[in-house]
């Protein structure tokens, strides 16, 4: 039985329906609330966690179920996504999760993922005995699979680990509790781009459990061992790479175009955010983003006004805003945005990825046009574009993928002015950057290569070192 079961229903699971589903364990179990009320927990009478149920999400963005659950999961029209997660501490919990999801689809219609997990039987849970339960101060992480003084381990058995509401909150609370978060998966599991973005910025690690090679880091390939309550690299001298991290033979030719865009807007009452992302999306795909949300799955249609309202509300609480945007199913594109109120103004950090099949060409020729538009209309500070050989579906597999290679760097008008135009123009010997916009206050666009020449990294480093000598500030991808 799987640990995660998802109910996909055409009707909203209201409180009455959810309670009926939670009675899959009989009358002796109790229901608790966690994560500020967004998670319902089914527990034994003595407080042992069995199943957690996230608040249902209404998916109005086509293609999200297939993107995160696989091509075999198709739904017609909008659907309610209800995630049910079983604890690994008690064997019967997985059967109970399947019954909760099965009862939801029996009452409301729809289907479950995986379909074989669904049933409606009452699951009898025996006396649990001693089971380690996280303390109350961890709150949202009370369905962690393993808890130590130094770490929290969550096991996933699904095709793609998405940046769900639970996971993004977990990463935040892990940092507050001074623990490390480990996501443990099989070698067949992949990370969504937003999940990878979150993990790279926080005290967290992707741990792959291989049946023959043991544990290794899913991003670096380093062989890991469990020591003193945490995962650490196994080698005492030098890094050891797991054999399973080697890329599989055969399929190749797919590409990803990656953009790291930073904009800084003056604080204004009528400021509307999201314009830079819209411009990049439309220039490179001919379309606008299809949807956005503060977690995956992305559930509401794209709306710069709603994004701005949320960012303004978070700013009043001195909190940044993190969001995800996705494109249509026939043109893989996804972005992670971070919006924060800084001393310089309202800052947007955008990581945009677009995927291309082996018979497609990434539109790198459009980058100068995009750079000029962002500089003229959207307060561009910097943009770095890169190309890499990687999956067109924009997920990260648990094996080696070649690092991205820089294609171009753009400095916005304010950045150029702060550095001094003469200093910025001479950043790369024998390469004159393209001047964009008015001569009195231009942006500068530096072509670095075609995305296949590793020497582009040396050119970018040279520009960085040159600019740092003038300002002390480095230019680097926002990932």
Short mmCIF file of C-alpha atoms in Angstrom, two decimals:
data_model
loop_
_atom_site.label_atom_id
_atom_site.label_comp_id
_atom_site.label_asym_id
_atom_site.label_seq_id
_atom_site.Cartn_x
_atom_site.Cartn_y
_atom_site.Cartn_z
CA UNK A 1 0.00 0.00 0.00
CA UNK A 2 1.28 3.51 -0.82
CA UNK A 3 1.98 6.06 1.88
CA UNK A 4 0.44 8.99 -0.02
CA UNK A 5 -3.05 8.72 -1.49
CA UNK A 6 -4.76 11.58 -3.33
CA UNK A 7 -8.50 11.90 -3.89
CA UNK A 8 -9.48 13.79 -7.06
CA UNK A 9 -13.17 14.71 -6.87
CA UNK A 10 -15.44 16.97 -8.97
CA UNK A 11 -17.22 18.16 -5.82
CA UNK A 12 -15.75 19.95 -2.82
CA UNK A 13 -15.14 17.73 0.23
CA UNK A 14 -17.00 19.76 2.87
CA UNK A 15 -16.62 19.25 6.63
CA UNK A 16 -19.42 16.68 6.79
CA UNK A 17 -17.92 14.60 3.98
CA UNK A 18 -14.41 14.81 5.44
CA UNK A 19 -15.67 13.64 8.83
CA UNK A 20 -17.46 10.73 7.17
CA UNK A 21 -14.23 9.77 5.43
CA UNK A 22 -12.21 10.10 8.63
CA UNK A 23 -14.51 7.56 10.31
CA UNK A 24 -12.74 4.91 8.21
CA UNK A 25 -10.88 4.06 11.40
CA UNK A 26 -14.00 3.58 13.48
CA UNK A 27 -15.29 5.60 16.45
CA UNK A 28 -12.25 5.05 18.70
CA UNK A 29 -9.99 7.39 16.76
CA UNK A 30 -9.93 11.14 17.23
CA UNK A 31 -9.44 14.07 14.84
CA UNK A 32 -6.94 16.86 15.60
CA UNK A 33 -6.09 20.02 13.70
CA UNK A 34 -2.57 21.20 12.77
CA UNK A 35 -0.77 23.79 10.62
CA UNK A 36 -3.16 26.54 11.61
CA UNK A 37 -6.17 24.37 10.78
CA UNK A 38 -5.10 23.48 7.22
CA UNK A 39 -4.32 19.85 8.13
CA UNK A 40 -6.66 17.33 9.80
CA UNK A 41 -4.98 14.51 11.72
CA UNK A 42 -6.52 11.15 12.52
CA UNK A 43 -4.96 9.86 15.76
CA UNK A 44 -5.34 7.04 18.20
CA UNK A 45 -6.94 7.79 21.55
CA UNK A 46 -3.50 8.14 23.12
CA UNK A 47 -2.35 10.67 20.53
CA UNK A 48 -0.43 8.53 18.03
CA UNK A 49 -0.71 9.96 14.53
CA UNK A 50 -2.14 7.66 11.85
CA UNK A 51 -3.19 9.79 8.89
CA UNK A 52 -3.04 13.48 8.00
CA UNK A 53 -5.38 15.10 5.47
CA UNK A 54 -4.48 18.45 3.87
CA UNK A 55 -7.16 21.01 3.13
CA UNK A 56 -8.67 20.32 -0.33
CA UNK A 57 -7.31 22.44 -3.21
CA UNK A 58 -9.55 23.39 -6.13
CA UNK A 59 -7.47 22.90 -9.29
CA UNK A 60 -8.60 25.24 -12.06
CA UNK A 61 -5.36 24.94 -14.05
CA UNK A 62 -5.44 22.17 -16.71
CA UNK A 63 -2.65 19.62 -16.70
CA UNK A 64 -1.59 19.85 -13.04
CA UNK A 65 -2.66 16.32 -12.10
CA UNK A 66 -0.70 14.84 -15.00
CA UNK A 67 2.35 17.02 -14.31
CA UNK A 68 2.65 15.83 -10.72
CA UNK A 69 1.11 12.34 -10.82
CA UNK A 70 2.01 11.08 -14.29
CA UNK A 71 0.49 10.89 -17.79
CA UNK A 72 -2.01 8.21 -16.81
CA UNK A 73 -3.90 10.56 -14.45
CA UNK A 74 -6.40 12.58 -16.46
CA UNK A 75 -9.29 14.65 -15.20
CA UNK A 76 -11.92 16.58 -17.11
CA UNK A 77 -12.49 20.13 -15.96
CA UNK A 78 -11.65 21.55 -12.53
CA UNK A 79 -11.10 19.04 -9.75
CA UNK A 80 -10.66 19.04 -5.96
CA UNK A 81 -7.29 17.64 -4.87
CA UNK A 82 -7.30 16.18 -1.33
CA UNK A 83 -4.00 14.75 -0.13
CA UNK A 84 -4.03 11.95 2.46
CA UNK A 85 -0.75 10.88 4.04
CA UNK A 86 -0.15 7.82 6.21
CA UNK A 87 2.33 7.61 9.07
CA UNK A 88 5.06 5.02 8.65
CA UNK A 89 5.11 4.25 12.38
CA UNK A 90 1.99 2.06 12.32
CA UNK A 91 1.43 -0.56 9.61
CA UNK A 92 -2.35 -0.12 9.44
CA UNK A 93 -2.01 3.60 8.68
CA UNK A 94 -1.53 2.98 4.97
CA UNK A 95 -4.73 0.96 4.75
CA UNK A 96 -6.48 3.72 6.65
CA UNK A 97 -5.24 6.40 4.21
CA UNK A 98 -6.58 4.36 1.31
CA UNK A 99 -9.96 4.05 3.01
CA UNK A 100 -10.18 7.80 3.73
CA UNK A 101 -9.48 8.63 0.07
CA UNK A 102 -11.76 5.84 -1.17
CA UNK A 103 -14.66 7.09 0.92
CA UNK A 104 -14.20 10.63 -0.43
CA UNK A 105 -14.44 9.44 -4.04
CA UNK A 106 -17.34 7.11 -3.22
CA UNK A 107 -19.32 10.04 -1.75
CA UNK A 108 -18.26 12.71 -4.25
CA UNK A 109 -17.29 10.84 -7.42
CA UNK A 110 -13.90 11.08 -9.11
CA UNK A 111 -10.83 8.91 -8.70
CA UNK A 112 -7.84 8.31 -6.49
CA UNK A 113 -4.11 8.17 -7.07
CA UNK A 114 -2.94 5.48 -7.12
CA UNK A 115 -6.25 3.84 -8.06
CA UNK A 116 -5.43 0.49 -6.45
CA UNK A 117 -5.14 2.15 -3.01
CA UNK A 118 -8.81 3.08 -2.74
CA UNK A 119 -11.28 1.09 -0.66
CA UNK A 120 -14.02 1.81 1.89
CA UNK A 121 -13.34 -0.78 4.59
CA UNK A 122 -13.20 0.11 8.25
CA UNK A 123 -9.57 -0.33 9.35
CA UNK A 124 -8.98 -1.62 12.85
CA UNK A 125 -5.89 -0.15 14.46
CA UNK A 126 -4.40 -2.27 17.27
CA UNK A 127 -2.82 -0.84 20.39
CA UNK A 128 0.20 1.13 19.23
CA UNK A 129 2.57 0.77 22.16
CA UNK A 130 5.58 3.06 22.15
CA UNK A 131 5.75 5.23 19.03
CA UNK A 132 7.93 8.32 18.77
CA UNK A 133 5.73 11.37 18.24
CA UNK A 134 7.22 14.79 17.54
CA UNK A 135 6.75 17.36 20.30
CA UNK A 136 4.05 19.99 20.12
CA UNK A 137 6.45 22.80 19.25
CA UNK A 138 7.06 21.26 15.82
CA UNK A 139 3.35 21.66 14.98
CA UNK A 140 2.97 21.13 11.22
CA UNK A 141 5.67 18.46 11.23
CA UNK A 142 3.78 16.07 13.46
CA UNK A 143 3.47 13.64 10.56
CA UNK A 144 7.22 13.35 10.15
CA UNK A 145 8.29 9.75 9.62
CA UNK A 146 11.42 9.95 11.78
CA UNK A 147 12.35 12.63 14.28
CA UNK A 148 15.69 13.18 16.04
CA UNK A 149 17.16 16.11 17.91
CA UNK A 150 18.94 17.15 14.71
CA UNK A 151 16.71 16.08 11.86
CA UNK A 152 13.24 15.41 10.53
CA UNK A 153 12.77 12.72 7.89
CA UNK A 154 9.81 12.57 5.51
CA UNK A 155 9.41 9.58 3.18
CA UNK A 156 7.81 10.05 -0.25
CA UNK A 157 6.58 7.29 -2.56
CA UNK A 158 5.24 9.28 -5.51
CA UNK A 159 6.48 10.18 -9.01
CA UNK A 160 7.20 13.86 -8.27
CA UNK A 161 7.88 15.56 -4.95
CA UNK A 162 5.98 18.84 -5.26
CA UNK A 163 6.33 21.98 -3.18
CA UNK A 164 3.02 21.40 -1.40
CA UNK A 165 1.60 23.58 1.35
CA UNK A 166 2.82 21.03 3.87
CA UNK A 167 6.35 20.89 2.46
CA UNK A 168 6.85 24.66 2.21
CA UNK A 169 5.60 25.08 5.77
CA UNK A 170 7.78 22.17 6.88
CA UNK A 171 10.91 23.79 5.47
CA UNK A 172 10.08 27.03 7.26
CA UNK A 173 9.47 25.39 10.63
CA UNK A 174 12.51 23.14 10.31
CA UNK A 175 14.74 26.21 10.20
CA UNK A 176 12.99 27.60 13.29
CA UNK A 177 13.51 24.34 15.20
CA UNK A 178 17.21 24.20 14.15
CA UNK A 179 16.78 20.81 12.56
CA UNK A 180 17.59 19.55 9.08
CA UNK A 181 14.85 18.24 6.79
CA UNK A 182 15.50 15.07 4.78
CA UNK A 183 13.20 14.03 1.95
CA UNK A 184 13.71 10.29 1.42
CA UNK A 185 12.57 8.79 -1.90
CA UNK A 186 13.21 5.90 -4.27
CA UNK A 187 15.53 6.39 -7.29
CA UNK A 188 12.46 6.72 -9.54
CA UNK A 189 11.14 9.84 -7.82
CA UNK A 190 11.85 13.30 -9.24
CA UNK A 191 11.70 16.82 -7.80
CA UNK A 192 9.60 19.59 -9.27
CA UNK A 193 11.54 22.78 -10.00
CA UNK A 194 9.88 24.70 -7.12
CA UNK A 195 10.84 21.90 -4.70
CA UNK A 196 14.44 21.96 -5.88
CA UNK A 197 14.48 25.75 -5.51
CA UNK A 198 13.20 25.46 -1.93
CA UNK A 199 15.69 22.74 -0.95
CA UNK A 200 18.69 24.62 -2.31
CA UNK A 201 18.01 27.60 -0.05
CA UNK A 202 17.21 25.85 3.21
CA UNK A 203 18.73 23.29 5.63
CA UNK A 204 17.32 20.34 3.70
CA UNK A 205 18.62 17.39 1.69
CA UNK A 206 17.16 14.99 -0.87
CA UNK A 207 18.10 11.47 0.23
CA UNK A 208 17.67 8.65 -2.31
CA UNK A 209 17.27 5.14 -0.97
CA UNK A 210 18.64 2.68 -3.53
CA UNK A 211 18.03 -1.07 -3.02
CA UNK A 212 21.64 -1.90 -3.98
CA UNK A 213 23.64 1.31 -3.48
CA UNK A 214 22.20 2.37 -0.13
CA UNK A 215 21.65 6.09 0.50
CA UNK A 216 22.95 8.95 -1.63
CA UNK A 217 22.25 12.65 -2.18
CA UNK A 218 19.83 13.06 -5.09
CA UNK A 219 21.38 16.36 -6.23
CA UNK A 220 25.11 15.70 -5.80
CA UNK A 221 25.32 11.89 -5.85
CA UNK A 222 27.35 11.83 -2.63
CA UNK A 223 27.07 8.52 -0.76
CA UNK A 224 25.42 9.15 2.62
CA UNK A 225 25.42 7.39 5.95
CA UNK A 226 23.20 7.76 8.98
CA UNK A 227 25.33 9.00 11.86
CA UNK A 228 24.45 10.64 15.14
CA UNK A 229 20.86 11.41 14.17
CA UNK A 230 21.52 12.84 10.70
CA UNK A 231 22.64 11.96 7.18
CA UNK A 232 26.26 12.86 6.41
CA UNK A 233 28.64 12.13 3.49
CA UNK A 234 30.12 8.67 3.94
CA UNK A 235 33.67 9.54 2.88
CA UNK A 236 36.17 10.84 5.39
CA UNK A 237 38.64 11.76 2.64
CA UNK A 238 37.14 13.01 -0.57
CA UNK A 239 33.58 12.75 -1.90
CA UNK A 240 32.32 9.31 -2.94
CA UNK A 241 29.68 9.27 -5.68
CA UNK A 242 27.10 6.49 -5.82
CA UNK A 243 27.10 4.27 -8.92
CA UNK A 244 23.33 4.78 -9.18
CA UNK A 245 23.90 8.52 -9.75
CA UNK A 246 25.37 7.87 -13.19
CA UNK A 247 23.02 9.02 -15.99
CA UNK A 248 21.15 6.25 -17.81
CA UNK A 249 22.26 5.48 -21.39
CA UNK A 250 20.17 6.23 -24.40
CA UNK A 251 17.66 9.07 -24.40
CA UNK A 252 19.11 12.57 -24.77
CA UNK A 253 18.80 15.82 -26.65
CA UNK A 254 16.23 17.48 -24.37
CA UNK A 255 17.03 21.00 -23.18
CA UNK A 256 16.02 23.51 -20.54
CA UNK A 257 16.29 27.29 -20.93
CA UNK A 258 16.73 28.86 -17.49
CA UNK A 259 16.30 32.53 -16.66
CA UNK A 260 17.19 34.21 -13.38
CA UNK A 261 15.52 37.63 -13.37
CA UNK A 262 15.77 40.25 -10.64
CA UNK A 263 13.65 43.40 -10.72
CA UNK A 264 13.53 46.25 -8.20
CA UNK A 265 10.45 48.49 -8.22
CA UNK A 266 10.05 51.79 -6.41
CA UNK A 267 7.40 51.58 -3.70
CA UNK A 268 4.19 52.94 -5.23
CA UNK A 269 0.56 52.68 -4.28
CA UNK A 270 -0.50 51.45 -7.73
CA UNK A 271 2.41 49.05 -8.32
CA UNK A 272 1.35 45.85 -10.13
CA UNK A 273 3.68 42.88 -9.80
CA UNK A 274 4.15 39.94 -12.15
CA UNK A 275 4.69 42.04 -15.28
CA UNK A 276 8.29 40.91 -15.77
CA UNK A 277 7.28 37.26 -15.56
CA UNK A 278 4.40 37.84 -17.99
CA UNK A 279 6.74 39.60 -20.44
CA UNK A 280 9.32 36.80 -20.31
CA UNK A 281 6.67 34.10 -20.66
CA UNK A 282 4.95 35.76 -23.60
CA UNK A 283 8.19 36.62 -25.41
CA UNK A 284 9.56 33.08 -25.17
CA UNK A 285 6.36 31.02 -25.54
CA UNK A 286 3.79 33.31 -27.15
CA UNK A 287 1.49 32.69 -24.17
CA UNK A 288 0.84 34.01 -20.68
CA UNK A 289 1.26 31.86 -17.55
CA UNK A 290 -1.71 29.54 -17.10
CA UNK A 291 -1.89 29.59 -13.30
CA UNK A 292 -0.23 30.48 -10.04
CA UNK A 293 -0.34 29.56 -6.35
CA UNK A 294 1.72 29.72 -3.18
CA UNK A 295 2.28 25.94 -3.35
CA UNK A 296 1.89 22.99 -5.68
CA UNK A 297 -0.33 21.82 -7.24
CA UNK A 298 -0.97 25.20 -8.84
CA UNK A 299 -4.68 25.76 -8.53
CA UNK A 300 -5.87 29.21 -9.69
CA UNK A 301 -5.68 31.06 -13.04
CA UNK A 302 -2.84 33.54 -13.47
CA UNK A 303 -3.62 36.96 -11.99
CA UNK A 304 -1.03 39.73 -11.43
CA UNK A 305 -3.61 41.61 -9.34
CA UNK A 306 -4.11 38.72 -6.92
CA UNK A 307 -0.34 38.16 -6.72
CA UNK A 308 0.18 41.84 -5.91
CA UNK A 309 -2.56 41.86 -3.28
CA UNK A 310 -1.01 38.84 -1.57
CA UNK A 311 2.48 40.37 -1.64
CA UNK A 312 1.15 43.64 -0.20
CA UNK A 313 -0.63 41.73 2.58
CA UNK A 314 2.51 39.72 3.41
CA UNK A 315 4.64 42.88 3.36
CA UNK A 316 2.44 44.42 6.08
CA UNK A 317 3.43 41.44 8.24
CA UNK A 318 7.12 41.88 7.28
CA UNK A 319 7.03 38.57 5.38
CA UNK A 320 8.24 37.82 1.84
CA UNK A 321 5.93 36.16 -0.68
CA UNK A 322 6.88 32.91 -2.42
CA UNK A 323 4.80 31.69 -5.36
CA UNK A 324 4.76 29.26 -8.27
CA UNK A 325 3.51 29.86 -11.82
CA UNK A 326 2.96 27.23 -14.52
CA UNK A 327 2.22 27.19 -18.23
CA UNK A 328 0.04 25.06 -20.45
CA UNK A 329 0.54 21.32 -20.75
CA UNK A 330 1.80 21.52 -24.36
CA UNK A 331 4.58 24.01 -23.55
CA UNK A 332 6.49 23.04 -20.39
CA UNK A 333 7.23 26.18 -18.39
CA UNK A 334 7.35 26.82 -14.66
CA UNK A 335 8.59 29.63 -12.44
CA UNK A 336 9.31 30.24 -8.79
CA UNK A 337 8.98 33.82 -7.55
CA UNK A 338 10.12 35.47 -4.36
CA UNK A 339 8.84 38.97 -3.62
CA UNK A 340 10.23 41.01 -0.75
CA UNK A 341 10.19 44.61 0.45
CA UNK A 342 13.85 45.64 0.79
CA UNK A 343 15.72 48.88 1.37
CA UNK A 344 16.02 49.28 -2.39
CA UNK A 345 12.30 48.84 -3.07
CA UNK A 346 9.98 45.97 -3.95
CA UNK A 347 12.22 43.19 -5.24
CA UNK A 348 11.14 40.28 -7.43
CA UNK A 349 13.47 37.29 -7.82
CA UNK A 350 12.24 35.05 -10.62
CA UNK A 351 13.53 31.63 -11.65
CA UNK A 352 11.88 30.67 -14.94
CA UNK A 353 12.49 27.34 -16.70
CA UNK A 354 11.25 26.27 -20.14
CA UNK A 355 11.57 22.75 -21.53
CA UNK A 356 12.31 21.67 -25.11
CA UNK A 357 12.21 18.24 -26.73
CA UNK A 358 15.14 16.87 -28.72
CA UNK A 359 13.64 18.12 -32.01
CA UNK A 360 12.99 21.64 -30.69
CA UNK A 361 15.33 24.62 -30.44
CA UNK A 362 15.37 26.92 -27.43
CA UNK A 363 14.58 30.52 -28.53
CA UNK A 364 17.84 32.06 -27.32
CA UNK A 365 17.72 34.52 -30.20
CA UNK A 366 14.82 36.28 -28.46
CA UNK A 367 16.82 37.06 -25.32
CA UNK A 368 18.08 40.52 -26.42
CA UNK A 369 14.51 41.55 -27.26
CA UNK A 370 13.32 40.31 -23.87
CA UNK A 371 16.18 42.05 -22.07
CA UNK A 372 15.33 45.36 -23.72
CA UNK A 373 11.65 45.05 -22.82
CA UNK A 374 12.37 44.14 -19.19
CA UNK A 375 14.79 47.05 -18.87
CA UNK A 376 12.39 49.55 -20.40
CA UNK A 377 9.14 48.43 -18.76
CA UNK A 378 9.80 46.36 -15.65
CA UNK A 379 12.71 47.88 -13.69
CA UNK A 380 15.15 45.11 -14.54
CA UNK A 381 18.18 44.90 -12.26
CA UNK A 382 19.84 41.75 -13.67
CA UNK A 383 19.00 38.79 -15.88
CA UNK A 384 21.14 35.69 -16.41
CA UNK A 385 20.06 33.14 -19.02
CA UNK A 386 21.45 29.60 -19.19
CA UNK A 387 20.95 26.46 -21.26
CA UNK A 388 21.32 22.91 -20.02
CA UNK A 389 20.87 19.35 -21.24
CA UNK A 390 18.06 18.14 -18.99
CA UNK A 391 14.52 16.79 -18.97
CA UNK A 392 11.99 18.76 -21.02
CA UNK A 393 9.35 18.19 -18.33
CA UNK A 394 11.47 20.40 -16.01
CA UNK A 395 11.71 17.87 -13.18
CA UNK A 396 14.98 16.82 -11.55
CA UNK A 397 15.79 13.08 -11.58
CA UNK A 398 17.93 11.28 -9.00
CA UNK A 399 20.90 10.99 -11.34
CA UNK A 400 23.55 13.27 -12.80
CA UNK A 401 22.56 16.05 -15.18
CA UNK A 402 25.13 18.39 -16.68
CA UNK A 403 25.21 21.86 -15.09
CA UNK A 404 23.73 24.77 -17.06
CA UNK A 405 25.96 26.88 -19.29
CA UNK A 406 25.50 30.68 -19.40
CA UNK A 407 24.08 32.20 -22.58
CA UNK A 408 23.81 35.90 -21.70
CA UNK A 409 23.87 38.47 -18.89
CA UNK A 410 21.88 41.70 -18.81
CA UNK A 411 22.40 44.60 -16.39
CA UNK A 412 19.45 46.96 -16.01
CA UNK A 413 19.75 50.76 -16.28
CA UNK A 414 19.96 51.42 -12.53
CA UNK A 415 22.59 48.69 -12.11
CA UNK A 416 24.67 50.13 -14.96
CA UNK A 417 24.36 53.64 -13.55
CA UNK A 418 25.43 52.48 -10.07
CA UNK A 419 28.49 50.70 -11.52
CA UNK A 420 29.38 53.48 -13.93
CA UNK A 421 28.72 52.95 -17.62
CA UNK A 422 32.39 53.00 -18.63
CA UNK A 423 33.31 50.47 -15.96
CA UNK A 424 30.39 48.20 -16.87
CA UNK A 425 31.00 48.46 -20.63
CA UNK A 426 34.61 47.27 -20.23
CA UNK A 427 33.75 44.21 -18.13
CA UNK A 428 34.68 41.68 -20.82
CA UNK A 429 37.85 42.17 -22.88
CA UNK A 430 37.36 42.01 -26.65
CA UNK A 431 33.58 41.77 -26.17
CA UNK A 432 31.50 44.93 -26.34
CA UNK A 433 28.07 44.52 -24.73
CA UNK A 434 24.95 45.52 -26.60
CA UNK A 435 23.52 48.83 -25.39
CA UNK A 436 19.76 48.70 -24.85
CA UNK A 437 17.53 51.72 -24.42
CA UNK A 438 18.41 55.43 -24.33
CA UNK A 439 22.10 56.40 -24.48
CA UNK A 440 21.75 58.56 -21.38
CA UNK A 441 20.59 55.62 -19.23
CA UNK A 442 21.15 52.33 -21.04
CA UNK A 443 20.96 48.70 -20.04
CA UNK A 444 23.84 46.46 -21.13
CA UNK A 445 23.43 42.96 -22.61
CA UNK A 446 26.48 40.66 -22.65
CA UNK A 447 26.27 37.62 -24.98
CA UNK A 448 28.32 34.82 -23.37
CA UNK A 449 27.85 31.86 -25.73
CA UNK A 450 25.35 29.55 -27.38
CA UNK A 451 24.76 27.39 -24.30
CA UNK A 452 27.17 24.65 -25.39
CA UNK A 453 30.58 26.26 -24.70
CA UNK A 454 31.76 25.78 -21.08
CA UNK A 455 34.09 28.77 -21.57
CA UNK A 456 31.00 30.92 -21.04
CA UNK A 457 31.42 30.28 -17.29
CA UNK A 458 34.87 31.88 -17.45
CA UNK A 459 33.41 34.90 -19.25
CA UNK A 460 30.70 35.28 -16.59
CA UNK A 461 33.28 34.95 -13.79
CA UNK A 462 35.44 37.60 -15.44
CA UNK A 463 32.49 40.00 -15.64
CA UNK A 464 31.66 39.30 -12.01
CA UNK A 465 35.20 39.96 -10.84
CA UNK A 466 35.37 43.16 -12.88
CA UNK A 467 32.07 44.44 -11.51
CA UNK A 468 33.01 43.51 -7.94
CA UNK A 469 36.13 45.63 -8.20
CA UNK A 470 33.87 48.57 -8.87
CA UNK A 471 31.01 47.92 -6.46
CA UNK A 472 31.65 44.83 -4.33
CA UNK A 473 28.41 43.29 -5.67
CA UNK A 474 28.35 39.97 -7.50
CA UNK A 475 25.93 38.93 -10.23
CA UNK A 476 24.76 35.32 -10.00
CA UNK A 477 21.73 33.18 -10.87
CA UNK A 478 18.84 33.58 -8.42
CA UNK A 479 18.43 29.81 -7.94
#
